[in-house]
PDB file of C-alpha atoms and ligand atoms in Angstrom:
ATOM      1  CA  UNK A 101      -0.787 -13.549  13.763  1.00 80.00           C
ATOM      2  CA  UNK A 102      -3.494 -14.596  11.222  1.00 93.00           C
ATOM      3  CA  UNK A 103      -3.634 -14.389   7.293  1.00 97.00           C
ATOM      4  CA  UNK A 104      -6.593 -12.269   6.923  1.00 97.00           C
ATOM      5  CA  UNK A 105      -8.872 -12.460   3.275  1.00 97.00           C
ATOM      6  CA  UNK A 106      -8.315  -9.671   1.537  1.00 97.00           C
ATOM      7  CA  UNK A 107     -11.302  -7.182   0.761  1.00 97.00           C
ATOM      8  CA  UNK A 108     -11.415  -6.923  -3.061  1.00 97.00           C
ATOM      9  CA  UNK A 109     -12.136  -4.500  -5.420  1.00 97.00           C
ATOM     10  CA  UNK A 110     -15.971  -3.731  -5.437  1.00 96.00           C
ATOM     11  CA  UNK A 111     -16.162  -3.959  -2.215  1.00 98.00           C
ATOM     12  CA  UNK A 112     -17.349  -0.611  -0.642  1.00 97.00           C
ATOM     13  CA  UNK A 113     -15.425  -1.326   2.713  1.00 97.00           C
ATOM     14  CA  UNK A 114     -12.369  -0.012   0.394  1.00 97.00           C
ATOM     15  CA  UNK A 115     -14.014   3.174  -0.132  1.00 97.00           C
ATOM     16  CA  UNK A 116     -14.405   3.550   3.247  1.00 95.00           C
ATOM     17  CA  UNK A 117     -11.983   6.355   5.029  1.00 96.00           C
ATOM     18  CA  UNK A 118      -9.595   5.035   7.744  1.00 97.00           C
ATOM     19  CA  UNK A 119     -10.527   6.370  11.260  1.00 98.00           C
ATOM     20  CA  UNK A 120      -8.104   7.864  13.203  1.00 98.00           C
ATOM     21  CA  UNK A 121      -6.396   5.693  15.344  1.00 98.00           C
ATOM     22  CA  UNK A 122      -6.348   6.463  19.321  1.00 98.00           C
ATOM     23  CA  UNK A 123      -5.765   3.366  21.105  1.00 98.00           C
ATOM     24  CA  UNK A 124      -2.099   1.562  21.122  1.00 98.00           C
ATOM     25  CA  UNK A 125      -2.787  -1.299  22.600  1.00 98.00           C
ATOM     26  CA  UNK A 126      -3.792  -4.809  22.124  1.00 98.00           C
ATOM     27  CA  UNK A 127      -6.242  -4.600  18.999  1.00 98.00           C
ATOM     28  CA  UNK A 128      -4.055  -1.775  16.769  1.00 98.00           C
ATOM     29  CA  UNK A 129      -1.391  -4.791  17.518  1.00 98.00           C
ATOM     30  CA  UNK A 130      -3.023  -7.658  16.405  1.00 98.00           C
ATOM     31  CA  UNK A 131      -4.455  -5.766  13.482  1.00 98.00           C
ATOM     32  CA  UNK A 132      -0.596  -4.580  12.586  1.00 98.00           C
ATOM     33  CA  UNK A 133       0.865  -8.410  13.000  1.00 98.00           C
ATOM     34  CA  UNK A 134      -2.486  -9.533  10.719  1.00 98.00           C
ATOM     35  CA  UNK A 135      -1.429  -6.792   8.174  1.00 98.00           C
ATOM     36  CA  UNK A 136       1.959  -7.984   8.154  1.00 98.00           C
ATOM     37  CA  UNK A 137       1.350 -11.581   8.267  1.00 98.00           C
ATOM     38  CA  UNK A 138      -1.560 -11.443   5.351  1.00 97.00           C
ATOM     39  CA  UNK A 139       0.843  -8.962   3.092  1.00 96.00           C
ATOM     40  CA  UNK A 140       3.746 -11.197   3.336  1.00 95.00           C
ATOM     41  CA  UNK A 141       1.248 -14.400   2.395  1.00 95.00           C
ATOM     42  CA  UNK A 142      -0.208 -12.127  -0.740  1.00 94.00           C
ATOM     43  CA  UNK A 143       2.613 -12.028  -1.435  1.00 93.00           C
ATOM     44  CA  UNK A 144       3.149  -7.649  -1.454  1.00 95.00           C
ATOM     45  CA  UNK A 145       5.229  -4.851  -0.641  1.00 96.00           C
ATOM     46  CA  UNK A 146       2.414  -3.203   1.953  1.00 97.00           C
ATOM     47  CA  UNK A 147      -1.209  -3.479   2.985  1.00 98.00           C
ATOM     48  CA  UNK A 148      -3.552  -0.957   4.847  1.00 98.00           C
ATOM     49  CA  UNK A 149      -6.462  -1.478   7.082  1.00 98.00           C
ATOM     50  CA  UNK A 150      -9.249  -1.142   4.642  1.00 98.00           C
ATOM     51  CA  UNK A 151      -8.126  -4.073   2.594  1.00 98.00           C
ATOM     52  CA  UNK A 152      -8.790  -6.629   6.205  1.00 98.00           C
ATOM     53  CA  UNK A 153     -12.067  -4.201   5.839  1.00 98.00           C
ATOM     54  CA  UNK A 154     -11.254  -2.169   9.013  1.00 98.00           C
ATOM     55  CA  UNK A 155     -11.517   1.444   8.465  1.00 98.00           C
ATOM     56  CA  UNK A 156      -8.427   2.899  10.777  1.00 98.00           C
ATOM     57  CA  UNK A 157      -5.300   5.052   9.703  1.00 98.00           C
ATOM     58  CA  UNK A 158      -3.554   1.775   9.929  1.00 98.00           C
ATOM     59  CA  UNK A 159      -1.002   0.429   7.164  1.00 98.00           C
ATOM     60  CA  UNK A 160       2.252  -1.487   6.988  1.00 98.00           C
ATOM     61  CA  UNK A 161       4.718  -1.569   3.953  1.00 98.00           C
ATOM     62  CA  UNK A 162       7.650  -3.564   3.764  1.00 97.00           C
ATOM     63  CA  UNK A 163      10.856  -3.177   1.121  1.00 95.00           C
ATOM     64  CA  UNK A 164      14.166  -4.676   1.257  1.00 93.00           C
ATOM     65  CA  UNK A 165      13.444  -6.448   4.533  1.00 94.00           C
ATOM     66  CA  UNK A 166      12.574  -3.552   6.501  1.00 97.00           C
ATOM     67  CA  UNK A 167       9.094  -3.436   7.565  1.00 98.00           C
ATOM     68  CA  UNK A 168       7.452  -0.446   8.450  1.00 98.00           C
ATOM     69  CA  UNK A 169       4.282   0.068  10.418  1.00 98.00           C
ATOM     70  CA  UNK A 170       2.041   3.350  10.040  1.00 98.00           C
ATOM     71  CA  UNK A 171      -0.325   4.824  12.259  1.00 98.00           C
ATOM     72  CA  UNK A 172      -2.205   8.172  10.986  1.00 98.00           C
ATOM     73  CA  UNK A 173       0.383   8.941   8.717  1.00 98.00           C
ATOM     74  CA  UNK A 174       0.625  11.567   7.022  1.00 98.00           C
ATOM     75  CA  UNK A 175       2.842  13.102   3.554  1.00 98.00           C
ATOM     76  CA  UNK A 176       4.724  16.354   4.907  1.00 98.00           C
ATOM     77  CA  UNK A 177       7.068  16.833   2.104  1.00 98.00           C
ATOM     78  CA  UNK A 178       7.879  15.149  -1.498  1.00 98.00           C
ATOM     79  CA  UNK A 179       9.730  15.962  -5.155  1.00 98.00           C
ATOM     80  CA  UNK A 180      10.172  14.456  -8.150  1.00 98.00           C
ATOM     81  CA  UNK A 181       7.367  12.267 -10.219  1.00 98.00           C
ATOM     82  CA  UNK A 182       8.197   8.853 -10.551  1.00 96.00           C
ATOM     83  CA  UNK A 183       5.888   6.942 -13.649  1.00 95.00           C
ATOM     84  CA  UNK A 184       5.955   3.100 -13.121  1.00 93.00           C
ATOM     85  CA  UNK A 185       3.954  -0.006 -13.125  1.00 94.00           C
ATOM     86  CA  UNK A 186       1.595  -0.619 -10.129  1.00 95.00           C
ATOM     87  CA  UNK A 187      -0.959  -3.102  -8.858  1.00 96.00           C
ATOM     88  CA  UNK A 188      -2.828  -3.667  -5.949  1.00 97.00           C
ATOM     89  CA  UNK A 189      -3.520  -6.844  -4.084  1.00 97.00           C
ATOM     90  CA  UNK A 190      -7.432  -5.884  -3.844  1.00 97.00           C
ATOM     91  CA  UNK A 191      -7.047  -6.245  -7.958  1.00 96.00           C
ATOM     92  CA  UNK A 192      -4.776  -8.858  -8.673  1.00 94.00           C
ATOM     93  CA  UNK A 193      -3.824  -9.927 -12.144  1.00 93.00           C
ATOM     94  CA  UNK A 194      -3.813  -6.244 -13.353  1.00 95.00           C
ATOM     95  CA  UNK A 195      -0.846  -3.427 -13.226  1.00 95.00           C
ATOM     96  CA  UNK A 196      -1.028  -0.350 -14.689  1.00 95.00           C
ATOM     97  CA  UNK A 197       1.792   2.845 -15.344  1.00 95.00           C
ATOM     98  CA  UNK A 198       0.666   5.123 -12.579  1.00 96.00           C
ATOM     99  CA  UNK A 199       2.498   8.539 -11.763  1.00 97.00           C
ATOM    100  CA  UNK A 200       3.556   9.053  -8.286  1.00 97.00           C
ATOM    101  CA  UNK A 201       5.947  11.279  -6.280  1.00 98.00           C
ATOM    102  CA  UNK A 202       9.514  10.343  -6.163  1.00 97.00           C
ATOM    103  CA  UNK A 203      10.201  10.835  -3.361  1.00 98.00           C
ATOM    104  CA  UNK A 204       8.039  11.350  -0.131  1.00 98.00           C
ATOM    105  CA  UNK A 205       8.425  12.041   3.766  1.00 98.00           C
ATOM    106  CA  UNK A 206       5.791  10.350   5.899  1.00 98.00           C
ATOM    107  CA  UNK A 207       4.963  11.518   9.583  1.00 98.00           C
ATOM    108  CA  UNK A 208       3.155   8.666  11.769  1.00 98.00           C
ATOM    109  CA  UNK A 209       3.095   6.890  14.694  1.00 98.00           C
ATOM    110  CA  UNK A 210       4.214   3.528  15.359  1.00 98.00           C
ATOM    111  CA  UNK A 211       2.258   1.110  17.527  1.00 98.00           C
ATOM    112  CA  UNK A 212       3.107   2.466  20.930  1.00 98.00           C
ATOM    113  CA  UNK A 213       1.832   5.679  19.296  1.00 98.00           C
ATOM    114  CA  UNK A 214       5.256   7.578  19.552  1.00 98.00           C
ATOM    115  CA  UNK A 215       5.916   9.997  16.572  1.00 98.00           C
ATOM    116  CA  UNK A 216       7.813   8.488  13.626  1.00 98.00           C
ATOM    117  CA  UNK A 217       9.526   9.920  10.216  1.00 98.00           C
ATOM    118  CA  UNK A 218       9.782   7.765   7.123  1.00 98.00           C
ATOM    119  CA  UNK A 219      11.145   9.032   4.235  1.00 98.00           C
ATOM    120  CA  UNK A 220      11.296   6.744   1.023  1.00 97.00           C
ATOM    121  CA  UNK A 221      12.462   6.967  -2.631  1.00 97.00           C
ATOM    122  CA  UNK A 222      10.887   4.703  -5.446  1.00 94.00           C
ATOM    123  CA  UNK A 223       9.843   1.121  -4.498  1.00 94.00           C
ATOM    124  CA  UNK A 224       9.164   2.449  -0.731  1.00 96.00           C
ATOM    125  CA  UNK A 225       8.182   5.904  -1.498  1.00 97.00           C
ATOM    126  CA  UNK A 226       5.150   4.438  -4.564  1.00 97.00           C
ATOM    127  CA  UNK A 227       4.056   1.880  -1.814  1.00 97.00           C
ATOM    128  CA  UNK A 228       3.543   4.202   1.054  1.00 98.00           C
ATOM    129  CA  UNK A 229       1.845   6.514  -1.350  1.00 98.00           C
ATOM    130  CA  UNK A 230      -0.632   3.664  -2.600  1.00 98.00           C
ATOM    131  CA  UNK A 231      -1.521   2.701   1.624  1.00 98.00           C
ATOM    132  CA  UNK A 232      -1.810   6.447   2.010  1.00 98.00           C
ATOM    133  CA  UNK A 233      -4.460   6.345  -0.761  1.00 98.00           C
ATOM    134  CA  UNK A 234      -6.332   3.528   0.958  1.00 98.00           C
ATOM    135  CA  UNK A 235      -6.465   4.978   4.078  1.00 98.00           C
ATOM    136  CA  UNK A 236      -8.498   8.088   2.093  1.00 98.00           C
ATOM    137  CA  UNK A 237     -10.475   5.613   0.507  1.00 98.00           C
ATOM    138  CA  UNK A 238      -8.381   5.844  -3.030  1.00 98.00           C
ATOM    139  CA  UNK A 239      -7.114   3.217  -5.247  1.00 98.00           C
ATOM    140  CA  UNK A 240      -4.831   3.438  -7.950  1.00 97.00           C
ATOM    141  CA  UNK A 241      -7.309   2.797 -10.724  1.00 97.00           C
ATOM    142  CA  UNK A 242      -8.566   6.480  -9.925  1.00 98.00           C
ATOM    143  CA  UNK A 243      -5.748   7.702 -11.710  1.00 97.00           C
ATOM    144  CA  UNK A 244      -6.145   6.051 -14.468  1.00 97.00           C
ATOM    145  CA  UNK A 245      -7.992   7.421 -17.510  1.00 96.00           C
ATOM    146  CA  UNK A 246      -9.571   4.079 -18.322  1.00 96.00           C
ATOM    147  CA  UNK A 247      -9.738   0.818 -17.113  1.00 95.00           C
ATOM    148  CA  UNK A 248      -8.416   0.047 -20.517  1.00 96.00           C
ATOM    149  CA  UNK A 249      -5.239   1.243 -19.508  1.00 97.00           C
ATOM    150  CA  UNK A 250      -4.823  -2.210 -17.046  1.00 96.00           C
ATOM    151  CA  UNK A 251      -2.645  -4.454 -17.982  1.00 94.00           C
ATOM    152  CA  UNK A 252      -2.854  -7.634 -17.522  1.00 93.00           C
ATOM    153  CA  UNK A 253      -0.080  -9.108 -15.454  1.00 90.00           C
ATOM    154  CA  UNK A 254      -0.110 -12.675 -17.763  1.00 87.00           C
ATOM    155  CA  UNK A 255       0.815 -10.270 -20.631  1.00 86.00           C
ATOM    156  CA  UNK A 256       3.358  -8.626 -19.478  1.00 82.00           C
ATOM    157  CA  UNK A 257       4.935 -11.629 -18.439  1.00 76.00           C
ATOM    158  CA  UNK A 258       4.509 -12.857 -22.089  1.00 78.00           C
ATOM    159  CA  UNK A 259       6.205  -9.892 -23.056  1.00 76.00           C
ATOM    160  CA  UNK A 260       8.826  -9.169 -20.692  1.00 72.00           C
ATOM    161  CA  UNK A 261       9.393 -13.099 -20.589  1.00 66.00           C
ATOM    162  CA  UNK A 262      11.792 -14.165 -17.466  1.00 56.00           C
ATOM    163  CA  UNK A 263      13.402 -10.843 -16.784  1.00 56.00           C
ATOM    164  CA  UNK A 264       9.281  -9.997 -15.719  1.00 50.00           C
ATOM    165  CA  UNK A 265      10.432 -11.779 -12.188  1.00 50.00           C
ATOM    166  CA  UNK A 266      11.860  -8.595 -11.294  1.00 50.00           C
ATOM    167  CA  UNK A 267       9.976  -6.481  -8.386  1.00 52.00           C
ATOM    168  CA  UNK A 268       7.025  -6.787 -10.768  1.00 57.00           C
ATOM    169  CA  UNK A 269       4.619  -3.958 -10.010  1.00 61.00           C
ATOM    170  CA  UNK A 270       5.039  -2.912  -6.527  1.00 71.00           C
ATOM    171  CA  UNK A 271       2.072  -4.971  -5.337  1.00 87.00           C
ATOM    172  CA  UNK A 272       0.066  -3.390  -1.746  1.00 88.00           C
TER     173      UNK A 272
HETATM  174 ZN1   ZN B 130      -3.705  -1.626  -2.870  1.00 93.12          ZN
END
């Protein structure tokens, strides 16, 4: 396992759409424990392919200690909007109030390519939404009306003072 540099924003490699992914061997898991590895270093709640600039349906999020890996996943079902503060390690310093689904169910595969079902509700649910994205290409800021609408994380800090320590923009 390897902490990989992260591809940052500007970079077209993050515009890039994730290939589908047809071989379970030894690559998809070296590039899964270098997804893992490099998230956890960021530090962040998930990472996808792209970001290590490798365009594959590959992405891992992990909340409350339970890490998930997702190969071509896919949303089959979600409710509810959820509006909260996001960032993205491929633009740190910045969050910004982004409106997601509240809940979501993800079909994938895992890395011996055997069908998986993750369903999720806030922290998980925004994060495997924001991989999803990045697999398509997509980043957060998309949504956004502006780029004034980024905030920058030093401020809210300054605002929010020590209670700002909490899960602080779901970062992936
Ligand atoms: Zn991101």
């Amino acid at each position: 396992m390897t902490v990989q540099p992260i591809v940052m924003l500007g970079d077209p490699r993050l515009r890039l759409k994730g290939e589908p992914v047809d071989a379970f061997g030894k690559y998809l898991h070296e590039l899964l424990d270098d997804l893992a590895e490099t998230m956890r270093a960021a530090p962040g709640v998930g990472l996808a392919a792209p970001q290590l600039g490798i365009a594959l349906q590959a992405c891992v999020v992990e909340v409350e200690g339970q890490l998930h890996e997702l190969i071509n996943p896919r949303m089959v079902r979600s409710t509810g909007d959820d509006h909260d503060l996001e960032g993205c390690l491929s633009l740190p310093g910045y969050v910004a109030y982004v409106t997601r689904r509240e809940k979501v169910w993800i079909a994938a595969q895992n890395r011996h390519g055997r069908k998986v079902k993750v369903a999720g509700a806030g922290l998980l649910s925004r994060a495997m939404q924001h991989e999803l994205d990045h697999l398509a290409g997509k980043l957060y800021i998309d949504y956004l009306g502006s780029l004034d609408e980024l905030i920058p994380v030093s401020q809210l800090q300054e605002e929010q003072g020590e209670s700002a320590e909490r899960e602080l923009a779901p970062l992936a």
